[in-house]
PDB file of C-alpha atoms and ligand atoms in Angstrom:
ATOM      1  CA  UNK A   1      67.312 -46.092 -57.363  1.00 57.00           C
ATOM      2  CA  UNK A   2      68.356 -42.601 -56.062  1.00 71.00           C
ATOM      3  CA  UNK A   3      71.757 -43.675 -54.830  1.00 79.00           C
ATOM      4  CA  UNK A   4      71.412 -42.143 -51.296  1.00 93.00           C
ATOM      5  CA  UNK A   5      73.968 -43.309 -48.668  1.00 97.00           C
ATOM      6  CA  UNK A   6      71.460 -45.601 -47.054  1.00 98.00           C
ATOM      7  CA  UNK A   7      70.403 -47.142 -50.344  1.00 96.00           C
ATOM      8  CA  UNK A   8      74.111 -47.874 -51.007  1.00 96.00           C
ATOM      9  CA  UNK A   9      74.265 -49.536 -47.470  1.00 97.00           C
ATOM     10  CA  UNK A  10      71.281 -51.606 -48.414  1.00 97.00           C
ATOM     11  CA  UNK A  11      72.901 -52.532 -51.667  1.00 95.00           C
ATOM     12  CA  UNK A  12      76.163 -53.495 -50.011  1.00 95.00           C
ATOM     13  CA  UNK A  13      78.120 -50.737 -51.776  1.00 96.00           C
ATOM     14  CA  UNK A  14      79.002 -49.023 -48.467  1.00 97.00           C
ATOM     15  CA  UNK A  15      79.906 -50.950 -45.348  1.00 97.00           C
ATOM     16  CA  UNK A  16      77.925 -50.768 -42.127  1.00 98.00           C
ATOM     17  CA  UNK A  17      77.677 -52.586 -38.802  1.00 98.00           C
ATOM     18  CA  UNK A  18      74.313 -54.462 -39.400  1.00 98.00           C
ATOM     19  CA  UNK A  19      72.372 -55.629 -36.397  1.00 98.00           C
ATOM     20  CA  UNK A  20      69.209 -56.923 -38.168  1.00 98.00           C
ATOM     21  CA  UNK A  21      67.927 -57.481 -41.629  1.00 98.00           C
ATOM     22  CA  UNK A  22      64.785 -58.839 -43.194  1.00 97.00           C
ATOM     23  CA  UNK A  23      63.031 -58.639 -46.492  1.00 97.00           C
ATOM     24  CA  UNK A  24      61.800 -55.018 -46.031  1.00 97.00           C
ATOM     25  CA  UNK A  25      64.005 -53.622 -43.171  1.00 98.00           C
ATOM     26  CA  UNK A  26      67.618 -53.179 -42.268  1.00 98.00           C
ATOM     27  CA  UNK A  27      69.073 -51.928 -38.971  1.00 98.00           C
ATOM     28  CA  UNK A  28      72.690 -50.828 -38.433  1.00 98.00           C
ATOM     29  CA  UNK A  29      74.828 -48.777 -36.118  1.00 98.00           C
ATOM     30  CA  UNK A  30      74.852 -45.010 -36.634  1.00 98.00           C
ATOM     31  CA  UNK A  31      78.347 -44.040 -37.731  1.00 98.00           C
ATOM     32  CA  UNK A  32      78.318 -41.005 -35.241  1.00 98.00           C
ATOM     33  CA  UNK A  33      76.499 -42.242 -32.248  1.00 98.00           C
ATOM     34  CA  UNK A  34      74.734 -40.061 -29.767  1.00 96.00           C
ATOM     35  CA  UNK A  35      75.681 -42.846 -27.411  1.00 97.00           C
ATOM     36  CA  UNK A  36      77.350 -46.200 -28.296  1.00 97.00           C
ATOM     37  CA  UNK A  37      74.762 -48.587 -29.565  1.00 98.00           C
ATOM     38  CA  UNK A  38      72.806 -45.949 -31.373  1.00 98.00           C
ATOM     39  CA  UNK A  39      71.091 -47.843 -34.105  1.00 98.00           C
ATOM     40  CA  UNK A  40      69.160 -46.770 -37.271  1.00 98.00           C
ATOM     41  CA  UNK A  41      66.237 -48.794 -38.648  1.00 98.00           C
ATOM     42  CA  UNK A  42      65.451 -48.139 -42.401  1.00 98.00           C
ATOM     43  CA  UNK A  43      63.189 -49.572 -44.962  1.00 98.00           C
ATOM     44  CA  UNK A  44      64.999 -51.185 -47.910  1.00 98.00           C
ATOM     45  CA  UNK A  45      62.656 -49.443 -50.369  1.00 96.00           C
ATOM     46  CA  UNK A  46      65.059 -47.140 -52.378  1.00 95.00           C
ATOM     47  CA  UNK A  47      62.272 -44.856 -53.600  1.00 95.00           C
ATOM     48  CA  UNK A  48      61.191 -43.167 -50.373  1.00 96.00           C
ATOM     49  CA  UNK A  49      62.492 -40.183 -48.299  1.00 97.00           C
ATOM     50  CA  UNK A  50      60.686 -39.619 -45.163  1.00 98.00           C
ATOM     51  CA  UNK A  51      57.433 -40.378 -43.203  1.00 98.00           C
ATOM     52  CA  UNK A  52      55.366 -38.574 -45.684  1.00 98.00           C
ATOM     53  CA  UNK A  53      55.955 -40.790 -48.706  1.00 97.00           C
ATOM     54  CA  UNK A  54      56.847 -44.160 -47.188  1.00 98.00           C
ATOM     55  CA  UNK A  55      54.101 -46.918 -47.998  1.00 98.00           C
ATOM     56  CA  UNK A  56      52.295 -48.190 -44.920  1.00 97.00           C
ATOM     57  CA  UNK A  57      53.646 -51.782 -45.493  1.00 98.00           C
ATOM     58  CA  UNK A  58      57.128 -50.512 -45.156  1.00 98.00           C
ATOM     59  CA  UNK A  59      56.220 -48.272 -42.134  1.00 98.00           C
ATOM     60  CA  UNK A  60      54.564 -51.195 -40.202  1.00 98.00           C
ATOM     61  CA  UNK A  61      57.522 -53.490 -40.962  1.00 98.00           C
ATOM     62  CA  UNK A  62      59.885 -50.825 -39.738  1.00 98.00           C
ATOM     63  CA  UNK A  63      57.831 -50.275 -36.548  1.00 98.00           C
ATOM     64  CA  UNK A  64      57.913 -53.920 -35.744  1.00 98.00           C
ATOM     65  CA  UNK A  65      61.628 -53.943 -35.972  1.00 98.00           C
ATOM     66  CA  UNK A  66      61.961 -50.810 -33.912  1.00 98.00           C
ATOM     67  CA  UNK A  67      59.774 -52.442 -31.236  1.00 98.00           C
ATOM     68  CA  UNK A  68      62.038 -55.569 -30.937  1.00 98.00           C
ATOM     69  CA  UNK A  69      65.338 -53.657 -31.380  1.00 98.00           C
ATOM     70  CA  UNK A  70      64.450 -50.983 -28.723  1.00 98.00           C
ATOM     71  CA  UNK A  71      64.346 -53.824 -26.122  1.00 98.00           C
ATOM     72  CA  UNK A  72      67.452 -55.425 -27.574  1.00 98.00           C
ATOM     73  CA  UNK A  73      69.458 -52.254 -27.586  1.00 98.00           C
ATOM     74  CA  UNK A  74      68.539 -51.436 -24.034  1.00 98.00           C
ATOM     75  CA  UNK A  75      69.425 -54.967 -22.869  1.00 98.00           C
ATOM     76  CA  UNK A  76      72.670 -55.126 -24.831  1.00 98.00           C
ATOM     77  CA  UNK A  77      73.853 -51.822 -23.532  1.00 98.00           C
ATOM     78  CA  UNK A  78      72.487 -52.200 -20.034  1.00 98.00           C
ATOM     79  CA  UNK A  79      70.935 -48.878 -20.648  1.00 98.00           C
ATOM     80  CA  UNK A  80      68.618 -47.002 -18.409  1.00 98.00           C
ATOM     81  CA  UNK A  81      66.129 -46.174 -21.298  1.00 98.00           C
ATOM     82  CA  UNK A  82      65.939 -45.399 -25.029  1.00 98.00           C
ATOM     83  CA  UNK A  83      64.811 -42.520 -27.213  1.00 97.00           C
ATOM     84  CA  UNK A  84      63.038 -43.325 -30.468  1.00 98.00           C
ATOM     85  CA  UNK A  85      63.299 -40.510 -32.849  1.00 97.00           C
ATOM     86  CA  UNK A  86      62.633 -39.682 -36.499  1.00 98.00           C
ATOM     87  CA  UNK A  87      63.693 -36.463 -38.301  1.00 98.00           C
ATOM     88  CA  UNK A  88      61.501 -35.587 -41.335  1.00 98.00           C
ATOM     89  CA  UNK A  89      62.611 -32.957 -43.816  1.00 98.00           C
ATOM     90  CA  UNK A  90      65.481 -30.611 -43.652  1.00 97.00           C
ATOM     91  CA  UNK A  91      64.102 -28.123 -41.150  1.00 98.00           C
ATOM     92  CA  UNK A  92      63.288 -30.989 -38.723  1.00 97.00           C
ATOM     93  CA  UNK A  93      66.897 -32.027 -38.771  1.00 96.00           C
ATOM     94  CA  UNK A  94      66.766 -34.786 -41.535  1.00 98.00           C
ATOM     95  CA  UNK A  95      70.286 -35.020 -43.075  1.00 97.00           C
ATOM     96  CA  UNK A  96      69.915 -38.395 -44.805  1.00 97.00           C
ATOM     97  CA  UNK A  97      67.154 -38.299 -47.464  1.00 97.00           C
ATOM     98  CA  UNK A  98      65.888 -41.795 -46.700  1.00 97.00           C
ATOM     99  CA  UNK A  99      63.454 -42.726 -43.850  1.00 98.00           C
ATOM    100  CA  UNK A 100      65.289 -43.761 -40.668  1.00 98.00           C
ATOM    101  CA  UNK A 101      64.285 -44.276 -36.982  1.00 98.00           C
ATOM    102  CA  UNK A 102      66.943 -43.671 -34.455  1.00 98.00           C
ATOM    103  CA  UNK A 103      67.088 -45.921 -31.440  1.00 98.00           C
ATOM    104  CA  UNK A 104      69.306 -44.175 -28.867  1.00 98.00           C
ATOM    105  CA  UNK A 105      70.303 -45.916 -25.705  1.00 98.00           C
ATOM    106  CA  UNK A 106      70.237 -43.578 -22.639  1.00 97.00           C
ATOM    107  CA  UNK A 107      72.111 -43.729 -19.403  1.00 98.00           C
ATOM    108  CA  UNK A 108      71.401 -41.975 -16.106  1.00 97.00           C
ATOM    109  CA  UNK A 109      73.419 -38.677 -15.964  1.00 96.00           C
ATOM    110  CA  UNK A 110      74.354 -38.892 -19.785  1.00 96.00           C
ATOM    111  CA  UNK A 111      73.689 -35.172 -19.897  1.00 93.00           C
ATOM    112  CA  UNK A 112      71.642 -35.230 -23.151  1.00 92.00           C
ATOM    113  CA  UNK A 113      68.879 -32.536 -23.223  1.00 87.00           C
ATOM    114  CA  UNK A 114      66.784 -33.573 -26.288  1.00 81.00           C
ATOM    115  CA  UNK A 115      63.601 -31.776 -25.639  1.00 83.00           C
ATOM    116  CA  UNK A 116      63.609 -28.019 -24.699  1.00 86.00           C
ATOM    117  CA  UNK A 117      59.896 -27.372 -23.967  1.00 91.00           C
ATOM    118  CA  UNK A 118      57.834 -24.275 -24.684  1.00 95.00           C
ATOM    119  CA  UNK A 119      54.675 -22.938 -22.968  1.00 97.00           C
ATOM    120  CA  UNK A 120      51.301 -22.499 -24.708  1.00 98.00           C
ATOM    121  CA  UNK A 121      49.845 -19.011 -24.809  1.00 98.00           C
ATOM    122  CA  UNK A 122      46.318 -18.743 -23.378  1.00 98.00           C
ATOM    123  CA  UNK A 123      43.797 -20.368 -25.907  1.00 98.00           C
ATOM    124  CA  UNK A 124      46.476 -21.750 -28.211  1.00 98.00           C
ATOM    125  CA  UNK A 125      46.065 -25.385 -27.189  1.00 98.00           C
ATOM    126  CA  UNK A 126      42.488 -25.437 -28.422  1.00 98.00           C
ATOM    127  CA  UNK A 127      43.436 -23.721 -31.694  1.00 98.00           C
ATOM    128  CA  UNK A 128      46.145 -26.396 -32.242  1.00 98.00           C
ATOM    129  CA  UNK A 129      43.686 -29.201 -31.334  1.00 98.00           C
ATOM    130  CA  UNK A 130      41.157 -27.930 -33.924  1.00 98.00           C
ATOM    131  CA  UNK A 131      43.756 -27.415 -36.660  1.00 98.00           C
ATOM    132  CA  UNK A 132      45.085 -30.963 -36.235  1.00 98.00           C
ATOM    133  CA  UNK A 133      41.635 -32.492 -36.127  1.00 98.00           C
ATOM    134  CA  UNK A 134      40.707 -30.495 -39.349  1.00 98.00           C
ATOM    135  CA  UNK A 135      43.786 -31.678 -41.162  1.00 97.00           C
ATOM    136  CA  UNK A 136      42.994 -35.316 -40.221  1.00 97.00           C
ATOM    137  CA  UNK A 137      39.494 -34.893 -41.593  1.00 97.00           C
ATOM    138  CA  UNK A 138      40.541 -33.611 -44.987  1.00 94.00           C
TER     139      UNK A 138
HETATM  140  P1  5GP B   1      69.300 -37.503 -39.551  1.00 75.56           P
HETATM  141  O1  5GP B   1      69.880 -36.280 -38.996  1.00 75.56           O
HETATM  142  O2  5GP B   1      69.139 -37.489 -40.954  1.00 75.56           O
HETATM  143  O3  5GP B   1      68.049 -37.978 -38.759  1.00 75.56           O
HETATM  144  O4  5GP B   1      70.275 -38.686 -39.239  1.00 75.56           O
HETATM  145  C1  5GP B   1      71.141 -39.228 -40.062  1.00 75.56           C
HETATM  146  C2  5GP B   1      72.113 -40.141 -39.288  1.00 75.56           C
HETATM  147  O5  5GP B   1      72.843 -40.928 -40.224  1.00 75.56           O
HETATM  148  C3  5GP B   1      73.099 -39.388 -38.409  1.00 75.56           C
HETATM  149  O6  5GP B   1      72.976 -39.754 -37.061  1.00 75.56           O
HETATM  150  C4  5GP B   1      74.469 -39.799 -38.956  1.00 75.56           C
HETATM  151  O7  5GP B   1      75.464 -39.955 -38.070  1.00 75.56           O
HETATM  152  C5  5GP B   1      74.162 -41.215 -39.763  1.00 75.56           C
HETATM  153  N1  5GP B   1      74.972 -41.389 -40.843  1.00 75.56           N
HETATM  154  C6  5GP B   1      75.231 -40.629 -41.880  1.00 75.56           C
HETATM  155  N2  5GP B   1      76.035 -41.187 -42.725  1.00 75.56           N
HETATM  156  C7  5GP B   1      76.207 -42.343 -42.407  1.00 75.56           C
HETATM  157  C8  5GP B   1      76.858 -43.538 -42.895  1.00 75.56           C
HETATM  158  O8  5GP B   1      77.468 -43.587 -43.961  1.00 75.56           O
HETATM  159  N3  5GP B   1      76.778 -44.785 -42.142  1.00 75.56           N
HETATM  160  C9  5GP B   1      76.081 -44.808 -41.040  1.00 75.56           C
HETATM  161  N4  5GP B   1      76.097 -45.977 -40.438  1.00 75.56           N
HETATM  162  N5  5GP B   1      75.393 -43.746 -40.474  1.00 75.56           N
HETATM  163  C10 5GP B   1      75.459 -42.577 -41.112  1.00 75.56           C
END
């Protein structure tokens, strides 16, 4: 076991406000919510760090919980929508080195601007398409 913060929450060594738990998955409130009700869903597997090394079994289990909890969080908070987010690796904003999906309740007029968009340069979309398709094929 690596002893990361979320591993300690799974092991009961650190407290958390749990909202759901099963054999493979745990969900609990984020300690610093973007909005109240902001929930994190994690695999209990202590040996994984992000989407790149999580076994498919754990990923699928986590996604089933995210699917259920997204609806529950929206209903419980009487929210106007939810964002589902995952940060993978430091430069994508991952701070805790254990896979986690954020379920963030959103409210009309809450003022959050999560996605500043860019524009493609001419021809760039086709290049991106090919690069991703090639990576998938290898
Ligand atoms: P990341 O930036 O890695 O995607 O998100 C990590 C999240 O974990 C942050 O939103 C942060 O507030 C939350 N967090 C960090 N430490 C703890 C903790 O000890 N308990 C809980 N419940 N959440 C934590």
